[in-house]
Coordinates of C-alpha atoms in Angstrom, one line a residue:
Chain A
M1 CA 16.1 -33.0 56.3
K2 CA 15.5 -35.3 53.4
K3 CA 13.7 -34.7 50.1
Y4 CA 10.2 -35.5 51.3
D5 CA 10.6 -33.4 54.4
K6 CA 11.4 -30.3 52.2
I7 CA 8.3 -31.1 50.0
L8 CA 6.1 -31.4 53.1
L9 CA 7.3 -28.1 54.4
L10 CA 6.8 -26.4 51.0
S11 CA 3.4 -27.9 50.7
L12 CA 2.5 -25.8 53.8
I13 CA 3.1 -22.6 51.9
P14 CA -0.2 -22.5 50.0
F15 CA -2.1 -23.0 53.2
F16 CA 0.0 -20.2 54.7
I17 CA -0.8 -17.9 51.9
F18 CA -4.4 -18.7 52.2
S19 CA -4.3 -17.9 55.9
I20 CA -2.8 -14.5 55.3
F21 CA -5.5 -13.7 52.7
Y22 CA -8.0 -15.1 54.9
F23 CA -7.0 -12.9 57.8
N24 CA -7.6 -9.9 55.5
I25 CA -11.0 -10.8 54.4
N26 CA -13.3 -8.6 56.5
S27 CA -16.9 -9.5 55.9
D28 CA -19.8 -7.7 57.7
K29 CA -22.1 -10.5 56.9
K30 CA -20.8 -12.6 59.7
Y31 CA -22.6 -13.5 63.0
L32 CA -21.8 -15.4 66.0
T33 CA -23.2 -18.9 66.8
I34 CA -23.1 -20.3 70.3
I35 CA -23.6 -24.0 70.8
N36 CA -24.2 -25.7 74.0
R37 CA -26.1 -28.8 75.2
E38 CA -29.4 -26.9 74.7
G39 CA -28.7 -26.3 71.0
E40 CA -27.5 -23.5 68.7
K41 CA -28.2 -19.8 69.0
N42 CA -27.2 -17.0 66.7
Y43 CA -26.3 -13.5 67.7
S44 CA -25.6 -10.4 65.7
L45 CA -22.1 -9.1 65.9
L46 CA -23.2 -5.6 65.2
E47 CA -24.6 -4.9 68.6
N48 CA -22.3 -4.9 71.7
K49 CA -23.6 -7.0 74.4
I50 CA -22.8 -9.7 77.0
V51 CA -24.6 -13.1 76.5
N52 CA -25.1 -15.6 79.3
V53 CA -24.6 -19.2 78.1
K54 CA -25.5 -22.3 80.0
G55 CA -22.6 -24.7 80.3
D56 CA -22.1 -28.1 82.0
L57 CA -20.3 -26.6 85.0
G58 CA -22.3 -23.3 85.1
D59 CA -23.0 -20.2 83.3
L60 CA -20.4 -18.6 80.9
K61 CA -20.3 -15.0 79.8
V62 CA -19.6 -14.3 76.2
E63 CA -18.8 -10.7 75.3
I64 CA -19.7 -9.3 71.8
N65 CA -18.0 -6.1 70.8
N66 CA -17.4 -4.4 67.5
G67 CA -17.7 -7.5 65.4
K68 CA -15.6 -9.7 67.8
A69 CA -16.6 -12.1 70.5
R70 CA -14.8 -13.7 73.4
V71 CA -15.6 -15.6 76.6
I72 CA -15.0 -13.4 79.6
E73 CA -16.3 -15.5 82.4
S74 CA -16.3 -19.3 83.0
N75 CA -15.9 -21.4 86.0
C76 CA -13.8 -24.1 84.3
K77 CA -10.5 -25.0 85.8
E78 CA -8.0 -24.1 83.2
K79 CA -9.9 -21.0 81.7
L80 CA -8.5 -21.8 78.3
C81 CA -11.6 -20.4 76.7
I82 CA -10.8 -16.9 78.3
K83 CA -7.1 -17.2 77.3
R84 CA -8.3 -17.8 73.7
G85 CA -9.2 -14.2 73.5
W86 CA -11.1 -12.4 70.7
I87 CA -12.4 -14.3 67.7
S88 CA -13.6 -12.3 64.8
I89 CA -12.8 -14.1 61.4
I90 CA -15.3 -16.4 59.7
G91 CA -14.8 -19.9 60.8
E92 CA -12.7 -18.9 63.9
Y93 CA -14.0 -20.6 66.9
S94 CA -13.4 -20.8 70.6
A95 CA -14.6 -23.5 73.0
C96 CA -14.9 -24.1 76.6
L97 CA -14.6 -28.0 76.5
P98 CA -15.2 -28.7 80.1
N99 CA -18.5 -26.8 79.7
D100 CA -19.2 -28.3 76.3
V101 CA -19.8 -24.8 74.8
F102 CA -18.6 -23.7 71.4
I103 CA -18.6 -20.2 70.0
I104 CA -18.1 -19.8 66.2
I105 CA -18.0 -16.9 63.9
N106 CA -20.3 -17.8 61.1
G107 CA -20.5 -16.3 57.6
R108 CA -24.0 -15.1 56.5
S109 CA -23.7 -14.7 52.8
E110 CA -27.4 -14.8 52.4
I111 CA -28.6 -12.0 54.7
D112 CA -27.9 -8.4 53.9
G113 CA -29.4 -6.8 57.0
I114 CA -31.9 -7.1 59.8
S115 CA -34.9 -4.9 60.2
E116 CA -35.9 -4.4 63.8
Chain B
M1 CA 17.8 -29.9 37.3
W2 CA 14.4 -31.7 37.5
R3 CA 14.1 -30.7 41.0
R4 CA 14.4 -27.0 40.3
F5 CA 11.7 -27.4 37.6
K6 CA 9.4 -28.9 40.1
Y7 CA 9.8 -26.0 42.5
S8 CA 9.0 -23.5 39.8
R9 CA 5.8 -25.4 39.1
L10 CA 4.9 -25.2 42.7
I11 CA 5.5 -21.4 42.6
I12 CA 3.3 -21.0 39.6
F13 CA 0.7 -22.9 41.5
F14 CA 0.7 -20.6 44.4
L15 CA 0.7 -17.5 42.2
T16 CA -2.5 -18.8 40.6
L17 CA -3.9 -19.4 43.9
I18 CA -3.2 -15.7 44.9
L19 CA -4.8 -14.5 41.7
I20 CA -8.0 -16.5 42.4
F21 CA -8.2 -15.1 45.9
S22 CA -7.5 -11.5 44.9
T23 CA -10.3 -11.6 42.3
S24 CA -12.8 -13.3 44.5
C25 CA -12.7 -10.6 47.1
K26 CA -13.4 -7.8 44.6
N27 CA -17.2 -7.5 45.1
N28 CA -17.2 -7.0 48.8
L29 CA -19.2 -4.0 50.2
Y30 CA -17.4 -1.6 52.4
T31 CA -19.3 -1.1 55.7
T32 CA -19.2 1.6 58.4
K33 CA -21.2 1.8 61.6
G34 CA -22.1 4.9 63.6
L35 CA -24.6 6.4 66.0
Y36 CA -26.9 9.0 64.8
M37 CA -30.5 10.0 65.6
G38 CA -30.3 8.1 68.9
T39 CA -29.8 4.8 67.1
F40 CA -27.3 3.1 64.9
L41 CA -26.5 3.7 61.3
I42 CA -24.8 0.8 59.3
V43 CA -23.9 1.9 55.7
S44 CA -22.6 -0.8 53.3
I45 CA -21.5 0.6 50.0
D46 CA -19.5 -0.6 47.0
N47 CA -15.8 0.1 47.2
E48 CA -15.7 2.8 44.6
H49 CA -18.1 5.0 46.5
K50 CA -16.6 5.0 49.9
N51 CA -16.5 8.8 49.9
V52 CA -20.3 8.9 49.7
I53 CA -20.4 7.7 53.3
N54 CA -19.4 11.2 54.5
K55 CA -22.2 12.8 52.6
I56 CA -24.6 10.4 54.2
N57 CA -23.4 11.1 57.7
E58 CA -23.7 14.8 57.0
E59 CA -27.2 14.4 55.7
I60 CA -28.3 12.4 58.7
I61 CA -26.9 15.0 61.1
R62 CA -28.7 17.7 59.1
I63 CA -32.0 16.0 59.4
E64 CA -31.5 15.2 63.1
E65 CA -30.8 18.8 63.8
K66 CA -34.0 19.9 62.2
F67 CA -36.4 17.2 63.4
S68 CA -35.1 16.1 66.8
R69 CA -37.3 16.8 69.7
F70 CA -34.2 17.2 72.0
K71 CA -31.8 19.4 70.1
E72 CA -32.4 23.0 71.2
E73 CA -31.5 24.4 67.7
S74 CA -34.0 22.2 66.0
L75 CA -37.2 23.4 64.4
V76 CA -39.3 20.8 66.3
Y77 CA -37.8 22.0 69.6
K78 CA -38.6 25.6 68.7
I79 CA -42.2 24.8 67.7
N80 CA -42.7 22.8 70.9
N81 CA -41.4 25.5 73.1
E82 CA -43.2 28.5 71.5
K83 CA -46.6 27.3 71.6
G84 CA -49.4 29.5 70.1
S85 CA -46.9 31.5 67.9
W86 CA -46.4 31.2 64.2
I87 CA -43.0 29.7 63.3
D88 CA -41.3 29.8 59.9
V89 CA -40.7 26.4 58.5
D90 CA -39.4 25.3 55.1
D91 CA -40.7 22.9 52.4
E92 CA -39.0 19.8 53.8
F93 CA -40.6 20.4 57.2
L94 CA -44.0 20.9 55.6
Y95 CA -43.6 17.6 53.7
V96 CA -42.8 15.5 56.7
L97 CA -45.6 17.2 58.7
K98 CA -48.1 16.7 55.8
T99 CA -47.1 13.1 55.4
S100 CA -47.8 12.6 59.2
L101 CA -51.2 14.2 58.8
Y102 CA -52.0 12.1 55.8
L103 CA -51.2 9.0 57.7
N104 CA -53.3 10.3 60.6
K105 CA -56.2 10.9 58.3
I106 CA -56.2 7.5 56.6
S107 CA -55.7 5.6 59.9
N108 CA -58.5 7.6 61.6
G109 CA -56.1 9.0 64.1
A110 CA -54.1 5.9 64.9
F111 CA -51.0 7.6 63.7
N112 CA -50.5 10.8 65.7
P113 CA -47.4 13.2 65.5
L114 CA -48.6 14.9 68.7
I115 CA -48.2 11.8 70.9
G116 CA -44.8 12.9 72.3
D117 CA -45.9 14.2 75.6
I118 CA -47.6 10.9 76.4
V119 CA -44.6 8.9 75.4
N120 CA -42.5 11.2 77.6
E121 CA -44.9 10.7 80.5
Y122 CA -44.1 6.9 80.5
G123 CA -40.4 7.8 80.5
F124 CA -39.5 6.1 77.2
Y125 CA -37.3 9.1 76.1
D126 CA -35.1 9.3 79.3
G127 CA -35.4 5.8 80.6
N128 CA -37.1 6.9 83.9
Y129 CA -40.0 4.3 83.3
K130 CA -43.1 4.9 85.1
V131 CA -46.9 4.3 84.6
P132 CA -48.8 7.7 84.5
D133 CA -52.2 7.7 86.4
E134 CA -55.4 8.1 84.6
N135 CA -56.1 11.7 85.2
T136 CA -52.7 12.7 83.8
L137 CA -53.4 10.7 80.7
K138 CA -56.9 12.3 80.3
G139 CA -55.3 15.7 80.5
L140 CA -52.6 14.9 78.0
L141 CA -55.1 13.1 75.6
K142 CA -57.0 16.4 75.1
N143 CA -53.8 18.0 73.7
I144 CA -53.0 15.5 71.0
D145 CA -56.0 16.5 68.7
I146 CA -54.4 17.2 65.4
K147 CA -56.6 20.2 65.1
N148 CA -54.0 21.8 67.4
I149 CA -51.7 22.0 64.4
E150 CA -52.4 25.0 62.1
I151 CA -50.6 25.3 58.8
D152 CA -50.2 28.6 56.8
E153 CA -49.0 27.1 53.5
K154 CA -48.6 30.4 51.7
N155 CA -46.2 31.9 54.2
K156 CA -44.7 28.5 55.2
K157 CA -45.6 29.0 58.8
I158 CA -47.0 26.6 61.4
K159 CA -48.5 27.0 64.9
I160 CA -49.5 24.6 67.5
E161 CA -51.7 25.4 70.4
N162 CA -51.2 22.4 72.5
G163 CA -49.3 19.1 72.6
S164 CA -45.9 18.6 71.2
L165 CA -44.6 17.4 67.9
D166 CA -42.7 14.2 67.6
F167 CA -41.7 12.7 64.3
G168 CA -40.0 9.8 65.9
G169 CA -42.3 7.4 64.1
I170 CA -41.5 8.7 60.6
V171 CA -38.3 10.7 60.4
K172 CA -35.9 7.7 60.2
G173 CA -37.9 6.6 57.1
Y174 CA -37.6 10.0 55.8
A175 CA -33.8 10.0 56.3
V176 CA -33.6 6.7 54.5
D177 CA -35.4 8.4 51.5
K178 CA -32.9 11.2 51.6
I179 CA -30.0 8.8 51.7
R180 CA -31.4 7.2 48.6
E181 CA -31.3 10.6 46.9
I182 CA -27.6 10.8 47.8
L183 CA -27.1 7.4 46.4
I184 CA -28.7 8.3 43.1
E185 CA -26.8 11.6 42.8
N186 CA -23.5 9.9 43.2
S187 CA -24.5 7.0 41.0
V188 CA -23.7 4.4 43.7
K189 CA -24.1 0.9 42.2
E190 CA -24.8 -1.2 45.3
S191 CA -25.6 -0.3 48.9
V192 CA -27.3 -1.4 52.0
I193 CA -28.4 1.3 54.6
N194 CA -29.6 0.3 58.0
L195 CA -30.8 3.2 60.1
G196 CA -32.0 1.9 63.4
G197 CA -33.7 -1.1 61.6
N198 CA -35.1 1.0 58.9
I199 CA -33.3 -0.7 55.8
L200 CA -32.8 0.5 52.2
V201 CA -31.5 -1.9 49.7
W202 CA -30.0 -0.3 46.6
G203 CA -28.5 -2.2 43.7
D204 CA -29.1 -4.4 40.7
R205 CA -29.5 -7.8 42.5
K206 CA -31.8 -9.6 44.9
F207 CA -31.3 -8.8 48.5
K208 CA -32.3 -10.8 51.7
I209 CA -33.4 -8.8 54.7
G210 CA -34.2 -10.5 57.9
V211 CA -37.0 -9.5 60.3
K212 CA -35.9 -9.6 64.0
N213 CA -37.4 -12.2 66.1
P214 CA -39.5 -10.2 68.6
R215 CA -39.1 -12.6 71.5
G216 CA -35.5 -13.8 71.2
D217 CA -32.4 -13.7 69.2
G218 CA -32.0 -13.9 65.5
I219 CA -34.6 -13.5 62.8
I220 CA -38.1 -14.7 62.4
Y221 CA -38.6 -14.1 58.7
T222 CA -36.5 -13.2 55.6
F223 CA -37.7 -10.9 52.8
E224 CA -36.3 -11.3 49.4
L225 CA -36.3 -7.9 47.8
N226 CA -35.3 -6.3 44.6
G227 CA -32.9 -3.4 44.8
N228 CA -34.6 0.0 45.7
S229 CA -36.9 -1.3 48.5
T230 CA -37.1 -0.2 52.0
V231 CA -38.0 -2.3 55.1
S232 CA -39.3 -0.8 58.3
T233 CA -40.4 -2.7 61.4
S234 CA -42.1 -1.7 64.6
G235 CA -42.2 -3.9 67.6
D236 CA -43.0 -3.9 71.3
Y237 CA -39.5 -5.1 72.1
E238 CA -37.7 -1.9 71.0
N239 CA -38.3 0.1 74.1
F240 CA -40.2 -1.2 76.9
F241 CA -40.4 -1.9 80.6
I242 CA -42.4 -4.5 82.6
K243 CA -44.3 -3.5 85.7
D244 CA -46.6 -5.7 87.7
N245 CA -46.1 -8.5 85.0
K246 CA -47.4 -6.2 82.3
R247 CA -45.3 -5.1 79.3
Y248 CA -45.4 -1.3 78.7
H249 CA -43.9 -0.6 75.2
H250 CA -43.3 2.7 73.5
I251 CA -45.9 2.6 70.8
I252 CA -48.9 4.5 72.3
N253 CA -52.4 4.2 71.2
P254 CA -53.7 7.9 70.8
E255 CA -57.1 6.6 71.6
N256 CA -56.5 5.9 75.2
G257 CA -52.9 7.0 75.8
K258 CA -51.9 3.5 76.6
P259 CA -49.4 1.1 74.9
A260 CA -51.2 -0.3 71.9
E261 CA -52.8 -3.8 72.5
S262 CA -53.8 -4.9 69.1
G263 CA -52.7 -8.5 69.5
L264 CA -49.6 -7.8 67.3
I265 CA -46.1 -7.6 68.7
E266 CA -44.3 -6.8 65.4
V267 CA -45.2 -5.3 62.1
S268 CA -42.7 -5.2 59.2
I269 CA -43.5 -3.1 56.0
V270 CA -41.7 -3.4 52.6
S271 CA -42.4 -0.3 50.7
E272 CA -40.7 1.8 48.0
S273 CA -41.0 4.9 50.2
G274 CA -39.1 4.9 53.5
I275 CA -41.2 7.6 55.1
I276 CA -44.5 5.8 54.4
G277 CA -43.1 2.4 55.4
D278 CA -41.8 3.8 58.7
G279 CA -45.1 5.5 59.4
L280 CA -47.1 2.6 58.3
S281 CA -45.3 0.1 60.5
T282 CA -46.2 2.1 63.7
T283 CA -49.7 2.8 62.4
L284 CA -50.5 -0.9 61.6
F285 CA -49.0 -2.0 64.9
I286 CA -51.6 0.2 66.7
L287 CA -54.5 -0.6 64.4
G288 CA -54.1 -4.4 64.5
K289 CA -54.4 -7.0 61.8
E290 CA -57.9 -6.6 60.5
K291 CA -58.1 -2.7 60.4
G292 CA -54.5 -2.8 59.1
K293 CA -55.3 -5.1 56.2
E294 CA -58.2 -2.9 55.2
L295 CA -56.0 0.3 55.3
I296 CA -53.3 -1.4 53.2
K297 CA -55.9 -2.7 50.7
N298 CA -57.5 0.8 50.3
N299 CA -54.4 3.0 50.2
F300 CA -51.2 1.1 49.5
P301 CA -52.0 -1.9 47.4
N302 CA -48.3 -2.4 46.4
T303 CA -47.1 -2.7 49.9
T304 CA -46.0 -6.0 51.5
V305 CA -46.8 -6.4 55.2
L306 CA -45.6 -9.0 57.8
F307 CA -47.8 -9.2 60.9
V308 CA -46.5 -11.1 63.9
D309 CA -49.0 -11.8 66.7
E310 CA -48.4 -12.7 70.4
E311 CA -48.1 -16.4 69.6
L312 CA -45.4 -15.6 67.1
N313 CA -47.8 -16.6 64.2
M314 CA -46.9 -14.8 61.1
E315 CA -49.1 -13.5 58.3
L316 CA -47.8 -12.1 55.1
I317 CA -49.8 -9.7 52.9
K318 CA -48.7 -8.8 49.4
Chain C
M1 CA 21.4 -60.0 77.6
T2 CA 18.9 -62.7 77.3
E3 CA 15.7 -62.2 75.2
Y4 CA 13.7 -62.3 78.4
Q5 CA 15.8 -59.5 79.9
N6 CA 15.4 -57.5 76.7
K7 CA 11.7 -57.8 76.7
I8 CA 11.6 -56.5 80.3
R9 CA 14.1 -53.7 79.4
N10 CA 11.8 -52.6 76.5
L11 CA 8.7 -52.8 78.6
I12 CA 10.4 -50.6 81.2
I13 CA 11.6 -48.1 78.6
L14 CA 8.1 -48.0 77.1
S15 CA 6.5 -47.3 80.5
V16 CA 9.0 -44.6 81.2
L17 CA 8.2 -43.1 77.8
L18 CA 4.5 -43.3 78.5
A19 CA 5.1 -41.6 81.9
A20 CA 7.2 -38.9 80.2
G21 CA 4.5 -38.3 77.6
V22 CA 1.8 -38.0 80.2
A23 CA 4.0 -35.6 82.2
L24 CA 4.7 -33.5 79.1
N25 CA 1.0 -33.5 78.2
L26 CA 0.2 -32.2 81.7
I27 CA 2.8 -29.5 82.0
E28 CA 2.6 -28.2 78.4
P29 CA 1.7 -24.6 78.5
P30 CA -1.3 -23.7 76.4
F31 CA 0.3 -20.7 74.8
L32 CA -0.7 -21.6 71.3
Y33 CA -4.4 -21.7 72.4
F34 CA -5.0 -18.4 70.7
I35 CA -5.0 -20.1 67.3
A36 CA -7.8 -22.5 68.1
P37 CA -8.9 -24.6 71.1
G38 CA -6.9 -27.8 71.1
V39 CA -4.0 -26.4 69.2
K40 CA -0.8 -27.1 71.1
I41 CA 2.8 -27.6 70.1
G42 CA 2.2 -31.2 71.2
V43 CA 5.5 -31.7 73.1
A44 CA 4.0 -35.1 74.4
N45 CA 4.3 -36.2 70.8
I46 CA 8.1 -36.5 71.3
A47 CA 7.4 -39.7 73.3
T48 CA 5.3 -41.2 70.6
L49 CA 7.7 -40.1 67.8
F50 CA 10.7 -41.4 69.7
S51 CA 9.2 -44.8 70.3
L52 CA 8.3 -45.0 66.6
Y53 CA 12.0 -44.7 65.7
Y54 CA 13.3 -46.6 68.7
F55 CA 10.9 -49.6 68.9
G56 CA 8.9 -49.5 65.8
P57 CA 5.2 -48.9 64.9
P58 CA 3.3 -51.2 67.3
S59 CA 4.7 -49.6 70.5
S60 CA 4.2 -46.1 69.2
L61 CA 0.6 -46.9 68.4
L62 CA 0.3 -48.2 72.0
L63 CA 1.8 -45.1 73.4
G64 CA -0.6 -42.9 71.1
F65 CA -3.4 -44.9 72.5
L66 CA -2.5 -44.9 76.1
R67 CA -1.1 -41.4 76.6
P68 CA -4.3 -39.3 76.2
I69 CA -6.2 -42.0 78.4
V70 CA -3.8 -41.8 81.3
A71 CA -3.4 -38.1 81.1
S72 CA -7.1 -37.6 81.1
L73 CA -7.5 -39.9 84.1
I74 CA -5.0 -37.8 86.0
K75 CA -6.7 -34.6 84.8
G76 CA -10.1 -36.0 85.7
N77 CA -11.6 -35.2 82.3
F78 CA -11.9 -38.9 81.0
L79 CA -14.6 -39.3 78.4
T80 CA -15.4 -35.6 78.2
L81 CA -15.2 -33.7 75.0
E82 CA -11.8 -32.4 75.8
F83 CA -10.6 -36.0 76.2
I84 CA -12.2 -37.0 73.0
L85 CA -10.5 -34.2 71.0
S86 CA -7.1 -35.1 72.5
F87 CA -7.7 -38.9 72.0
V88 CA -8.7 -38.7 68.4
G89 CA -5.9 -36.3 67.7
S90 CA -3.4 -38.6 69.3
I91 CA -4.6 -41.8 67.6
F92 CA -4.8 -40.1 64.2
S93 CA -1.4 -38.6 64.2
S94 CA 0.1 -41.9 65.5
I95 CA -1.5 -43.8 62.6
F96 CA -0.4 -41.4 59.9
M97 CA 3.0 -41.1 61.4
I98 CA 3.4 -44.8 61.1
I99 CA 2.0 -44.9 57.5
F100 CA 4.5 -42.2 56.4
Y101 CA 7.3 -43.8 58.4
K102 CA 6.6 -47.1 56.5
I103 CA 6.2 -45.7 52.9
G104 CA 8.9 -43.0 53.4
K105 CA 11.7 -45.0 54.8
N106 CA 14.7 -43.4 53.4
K107 CA 13.2 -40.4 51.8
I108 CA 11.5 -39.0 54.8
S109 CA 13.2 -38.1 58.1
T110 CA 11.9 -37.7 61.7
I111 CA 11.0 -34.1 60.8
G112 CA 8.7 -35.0 58.0
V113 CA 7.1 -37.7 59.9
S114 CA 6.6 -35.3 62.7
I115 CA 5.1 -32.7 60.5
I116 CA 2.6 -35.2 59.3
G117 CA 1.8 -36.0 62.9
G118 CA 1.2 -32.4 63.7
I119 CA -1.0 -31.7 60.8
M120 CA -3.1 -34.9 61.4
N121 CA -3.5 -34.1 65.1
N122 CA -5.1 -30.8 64.2
F123 CA -7.0 -32.1 61.3
A124 CA -8.6 -34.9 63.3
Q125 CA -9.6 -32.6 66.1
F126 CA -11.0 -30.2 63.5
I127 CA -13.1 -33.1 62.0
V128 CA -14.4 -33.8 65.4
V129 CA -15.3 -30.2 66.0
Y130 CA -17.0 -30.1 62.6
I131 CA -19.1 -33.2 63.3
I132 CA -20.2 -31.6 66.7
T133 CA -21.0 -28.1 65.4
N134 CA -21.8 -29.1 61.8
N135 CA -20.7 -25.7 60.6
V136 CA -19.4 -25.4 57.1
Y137 CA -17.7 -22.1 57.8
L138 CA -15.2 -23.8 60.0
F139 CA -13.4 -25.1 56.8
L140 CA -12.3 -21.6 56.1
Y141 CA -10.2 -21.9 59.3
L142 CA -8.7 -25.3 58.4
P143 CA -5.6 -23.9 56.6
I144 CA -4.6 -21.9 59.6
L145 CA -4.8 -25.1 61.7
I146 CA -2.8 -27.1 59.1
V147 CA 0.0 -24.5 59.0
S148 CA 0.2 -24.2 62.9
G149 CA 0.1 -28.1 63.0
G150 CA 2.8 -28.4 60.5
L151 CA 5.1 -25.9 62.1
A152 CA 4.5 -27.4 65.6
G153 CA 5.3 -30.8 64.1
F154 CA 8.6 -29.4 62.7
A155 CA 9.7 -28.2 65.9
I156 CA 8.8 -31.5 67.6
G157 CA 10.5 -33.4 64.9
F158 CA 13.6 -31.3 65.2
V159 CA 13.9 -32.0 69.0
T160 CA 13.1 -35.8 68.6
N161 CA 15.9 -35.9 65.9
L162 CA 18.4 -34.5 68.3
L163 CA 17.3 -36.9 71.0
L164 CA 17.6 -39.9 68.6
K165 CA 21.0 -38.7 67.4
R166 CA 22.4 -38.4 71.0
I167 CA 21.0 -41.8 72.0
K168 CA 22.5 -43.6 69.0
E169 CA 25.8 -41.8 69.6
Y170 CA 25.9 -42.9 73.1
E171 CA 25.0 -46.5 72.1
N172 CA 27.7 -46.7 69.6
E173 CA 30.3 -45.2 71.9
K174 CA 29.6 -47.5 74.8
R175 CA 28.5 -50.4 72.7
K176 CA 25.7 -50.8 75.1
S177 CA 22.3 -49.5 75.9
P178 CA 22.1 -46.0 77.6
W179 CA 19.2 -47.3 79.8

């Protein structure tokens, strides 16, 4: 370990602190964006449901539950998207790369509610 | 020595960072979700008034236990099951009933608080969807004349001869109004209430409320509102079934007992009064665009209305 | 050893390193995947890092270029998004490791260079994801990626450091190459 090594390691600390703070930010103005080859679609995280998403290899199932989302079914080989588990924080994303599908938690600072 | 000095500067830098973060999170609203009145309730409230949420929940339960069609201890249940006899009611009940009758009057019967039996016949309450035959409908339509409701205002009693009361089209809006009273009593600074899509925004800033896309996910329009407004929306997507390629939805036209076919699929109302907004969204959905505009112009000139028709064209009336 | 023999020797060692890198790439368990897709410890980076210190920048860049390609050909995901992410990550981390190796020289050790590699690997992948999704909110997640990349780089650097030390010791002892 030389001088610059230590400086490099230390410079990770602010990012680390940010991450801790960031995990504690709980916003209810967030929503889920699913991106596939057909385009982008937004889903409310407030209602619990299962969304079918078209992927390159076949359909994926994305579960939305209590402000969190995860992929629960995919016919890709490695199933990394399923192993990724729940995502819930703004900016957090999961992807099924073989299917070319992304799911992202989005912030929605501008909308306070949806009337339906 | 100089190295130690550098580290201490780094530490100061991190501390400032922490400070910036802790101050920027201050203005967040605290949010809870729950299930009441057969729908969801989302309450967002400023952090100092978290305790008000309990009061709101209690109030909603109280209203539900008075106005629910299904709860056996409710006034509405009692009235519906003891037809032809005078039942004691209170001021609150009379207020909601009279508002219904007022909406019925100005809409020439498009809004009808006695429509419940027909809605039930389609199975919209229990999910056993079916299309009733013409004769059944004809029989039920005779019962929904609002002359069946008799009010004895002096003794606070009401009596219905036929039909059954259903405040489903109005009571969520009323609940929103009552929640606003609680917010005022507890001097809440900022809050967003969402009771099954009936929204109240409260606070000293601009709010943005989306209107659900009736034929897909996401929103179709965004209202920009001042604090102290309510938004109510009715649409054919809320509770419906499809039989023989035809969509049967839960907003029944009292004229023929069939799901309203006014060319509209969604109506959204911005109003100061929750109960009026909730009732109007149903009413205008049944009346259609032209008659609806007329009604708004004559009776509620300060109300904003968003009409969405079958081609998803939108028209906004202010 | 003649110069010709030396060249062949280096070529063989590089090929072995490439094969080792590809194998590490293939067998690496994706247990860091819960942080974000594409986030791994990056054990395959040991090969790149080792070649940087043993042979110098050009060969490590070659390894960083070839490893994801060969690995993806074996996996069967050549030119898919998965490949692009891994390729961009590998190239970026190689380039930045070389830069820091050059300018750092005596002030930065294997560990520091490896931290840079880990961070840049995640950062480059993040940029690709950002370009694809065009979602600003992703930036809020960047610090977590940087921290996990840095820590993974630290671990890789530590292991590579040990490896380099052992091989140097061996060479000094026997006065000949271990290969």
